[in-house]
Amino acid sequence: MNEIKDDIYWMNKAIEQALKAQEIGEIPVGAVLVVDNKIIAKGWNHSIIDNDPTAHAEIIALRKGGKHLKNYRLLDATLYITLEPCVMCAGAIVHSRIKRVVYGASDIKTGAAGSFIDILQHPGMNHKVEITSGILGEQCSMLLSQFFKKRRAEKKQLKQQRSATLTVKSE
């Protein structure tokens, strides 16, 4: 396979992880860590259900990958992520010495792979990570958009129910 076909294949695997997050009410972000054309670790967001701000898909995949390789250095690994990594995840990626990051959707508010800030290739960092962006980006963006649209609708409905309950009680 060529690199683009490989990237699409592995990003589809990351999307499968994002769907697992969505099924449990988490923001649908998924990640897979690939070495020698094999998945060595997977992750999806767990921040909400674990009450853990560090339980991002990337962090979970990095932790599992380190255990799998019995090394915190994940040399020659490629991390596929459905959403551009945040600053926390980008720092962990640099520290782990990941060779390459491939992500789907950009995040202009908090993306740390070039959209908001570029931690992965910052000149002051002692390790630079190769970046490929936009692989299945539309599909990854759509997952996130649909999730937040549904969440806003649920909050609106809850607010309306509370308002109706207060109106009934005051009458």
Coordinates of C-alpha atoms in Angstrom, one line a residue:
M1 CA 0.0 0.0 0.0
N2 CA 1.1 3.6 -0.5
E3 CA 1.3 6.1 2.4
I4 CA -2.1 7.8 1.6
K5 CA -4.0 4.5 1.4
D6 CA -2.3 3.4 4.7
D7 CA -3.2 6.7 6.3
I8 CA -6.8 6.3 5.3
Y9 CA -6.9 2.7 6.5
W10 CA -5.5 3.5 9.9
M11 CA -7.6 6.7 10.3
N12 CA -10.7 4.5 9.8
K13 CA -9.4 2.4 12.7
A14 CA -9.1 5.6 14.8
I15 CA -12.7 6.5 13.8
E16 CA -13.8 3.2 15.2
Q17 CA -12.3 4.2 18.5
A18 CA -14.0 7.6 18.3
L19 CA -17.3 5.8 17.9
K20 CA -16.7 3.9 21.1
A21 CA -16.2 7.2 22.9
Q22 CA -19.5 8.5 21.4
E23 CA -21.3 5.3 22.5
I24 CA -20.5 6.1 26.1
G25 CA -21.3 9.8 25.9
E26 CA -17.8 11.0 25.5
I27 CA -16.5 13.5 22.9
P28 CA -15.9 11.2 19.9
V29 CA -12.1 11.3 19.6
G30 CA -10.2 8.1 18.9
A31 CA -6.5 7.2 18.4
V32 CA -4.5 4.2 17.2
L33 CA -0.7 3.8 17.6
V34 CA 0.9 1.9 14.7
V35 CA 4.4 0.4 14.6
D36 CA 5.6 -1.8 11.7
N37 CA 2.2 -1.6 10.1
K38 CA 0.4 -3.1 13.2
I39 CA -1.7 -1.5 15.8
I40 CA 0.1 -1.7 19.1
A41 CA -2.4 0.4 21.1
K42 CA -5.8 2.1 20.9
G43 CA -7.6 4.8 22.8
W44 CA -10.7 6.8 23.0
N45 CA -11.7 9.7 25.2
H46 CA -12.6 8.8 28.8
S47 CA -12.4 12.2 30.4
I48 CA -16.1 12.6 31.3
I49 CA -16.8 9.1 32.7
D50 CA -13.4 8.9 34.5
N51 CA -13.5 12.5 35.8
D52 CA -10.0 12.7 34.4
P53 CA -8.9 15.7 32.4
T54 CA -5.9 13.7 31.1
A55 CA -7.9 10.8 29.7
H56 CA -7.7 11.9 26.1
A57 CA -7.6 9.3 23.3
E58 CA -4.0 10.1 22.6
I59 CA -2.8 9.8 26.2
I60 CA -4.5 6.4 26.6
A61 CA -3.0 5.1 23.4
L62 CA 0.5 6.4 24.4
R63 CA 0.2 4.7 27.8
K64 CA -0.8 1.4 26.3
G65 CA 1.9 1.7 23.6
G66 CA 4.6 2.3 26.2
K67 CA 3.4 -0.8 28.1
H68 CA 3.3 -2.9 24.9
L69 CA 6.8 -1.8 23.9
K70 CA 8.1 -1.8 27.5
N71 CA 9.5 1.6 26.8
Y72 CA 8.3 5.1 27.2
R73 CA 10.1 6.0 24.0
L74 CA 7.8 5.2 21.1
L75 CA 10.3 5.5 18.3
D76 CA 9.2 4.8 14.8
A77 CA 5.6 4.9 15.8
T78 CA 2.8 6.7 14.0
L79 CA -0.2 8.0 16.0
Y80 CA -3.5 8.4 14.1
I81 CA -5.9 10.7 15.8
T82 CA -9.4 11.8 14.7
L83 CA -8.8 15.3 16.1
E84 CA -5.7 17.5 16.1
P85 CA -4.0 17.0 19.5
C86 CA -4.2 19.6 22.3
V87 CA -1.2 21.1 24.0
M88 CA -1.2 18.4 26.7
C89 CA -1.3 15.6 24.2
A90 CA 1.2 17.3 21.9
G91 CA 3.6 17.6 24.9
A92 CA 3.2 13.9 25.6
I93 CA 3.7 13.0 21.9
V94 CA 7.0 15.0 21.8
H95 CA 8.2 13.4 25.1
S96 CA 7.4 9.9 23.8
R97 CA 9.4 10.6 20.6
I98 CA 6.6 9.6 18.3
K99 CA 7.9 9.8 14.7
R100 CA 4.7 10.9 13.0
V101 CA 1.2 12.1 13.8
V102 CA -1.7 11.8 11.4
Y103 CA -4.9 13.6 12.3
G104 CA -8.3 14.1 10.7
A105 CA -10.1 17.2 12.0
S106 CA -8.2 20.5 12.7
D107 CA -9.0 22.3 16.0
I108 CA -8.5 26.1 15.5
K109 CA -9.3 26.8 19.2
T110 CA -6.9 24.4 20.9
G111 CA -5.0 22.4 18.2
A112 CA -1.3 22.1 19.0
A113 CA -0.1 20.7 15.6
G114 CA -0.3 23.9 13.7
S115 CA -3.9 25.2 13.8
F116 CA -3.7 27.2 17.0
I117 CA -0.1 26.6 18.1
D118 CA 2.6 24.2 16.8
I119 CA 4.1 22.2 19.7
L120 CA 5.0 19.2 17.5
Q121 CA 7.4 21.1 15.4
H122 CA 8.2 24.1 17.6
P123 CA 11.9 25.2 17.1
G124 CA 12.5 25.1 20.8
M125 CA 11.6 21.4 21.2
N126 CA 14.3 18.8 21.3
H127 CA 12.2 16.5 19.1
K128 CA 10.2 17.3 16.0
V129 CA 7.2 15.2 15.0
E130 CA 6.2 14.7 11.3
I131 CA 2.6 15.9 10.8
T132 CA 0.0 14.9 8.2
S133 CA -3.3 16.6 8.6
G134 CA -6.8 16.3 7.1
I135 CA -6.9 12.5 6.5
L136 CA -10.7 11.8 6.5
G137 CA -11.0 15.2 8.0
E138 CA -14.5 15.8 6.8
Q139 CA -15.7 12.5 8.4
C140 CA -13.9 13.3 11.6
S141 CA -15.3 16.8 11.8
M142 CA -18.8 15.5 11.1
L143 CA -18.6 13.1 14.1
L144 CA -17.6 16.0 16.4
S145 CA -20.2 18.4 14.9
Q146 CA -23.0 15.9 15.3
F147 CA -22.0 15.1 18.9
F148 CA -22.0 18.8 19.9
K149 CA -25.2 19.5 18.0
K150 CA -26.9 16.7 19.9
R151 CA -25.4 17.8 23.2
R152 CA -26.7 21.4 22.7
A153 CA -30.2 20.1 21.8
E154 CA -30.2 17.9 24.9
K155 CA -29.2 20.9 27.1
K156 CA -31.9 23.1 25.5
Q157 CA -34.5 20.4 26.1
L158 CA -33.5 20.1 29.7
K159 CA -33.6 23.9 30.2
Q160 CA -37.1 23.9 28.7
Q161 CA -38.3 21.1 30.9
R162 CA -36.9 22.9 34.0
S163 CA -38.7 26.1 32.9
A164 CA -42.0 24.3 32.4
T165 CA -41.6 22.6 35.8
L166 CA -41.0 26.0 37.5
T167 CA -44.0 27.5 35.7
V168 CA -46.3 24.7 36.9
K169 CA -45.0 24.9 40.5
S170 CA -45.5 28.7 40.6
E171 CA -49.1 28.5 39.5

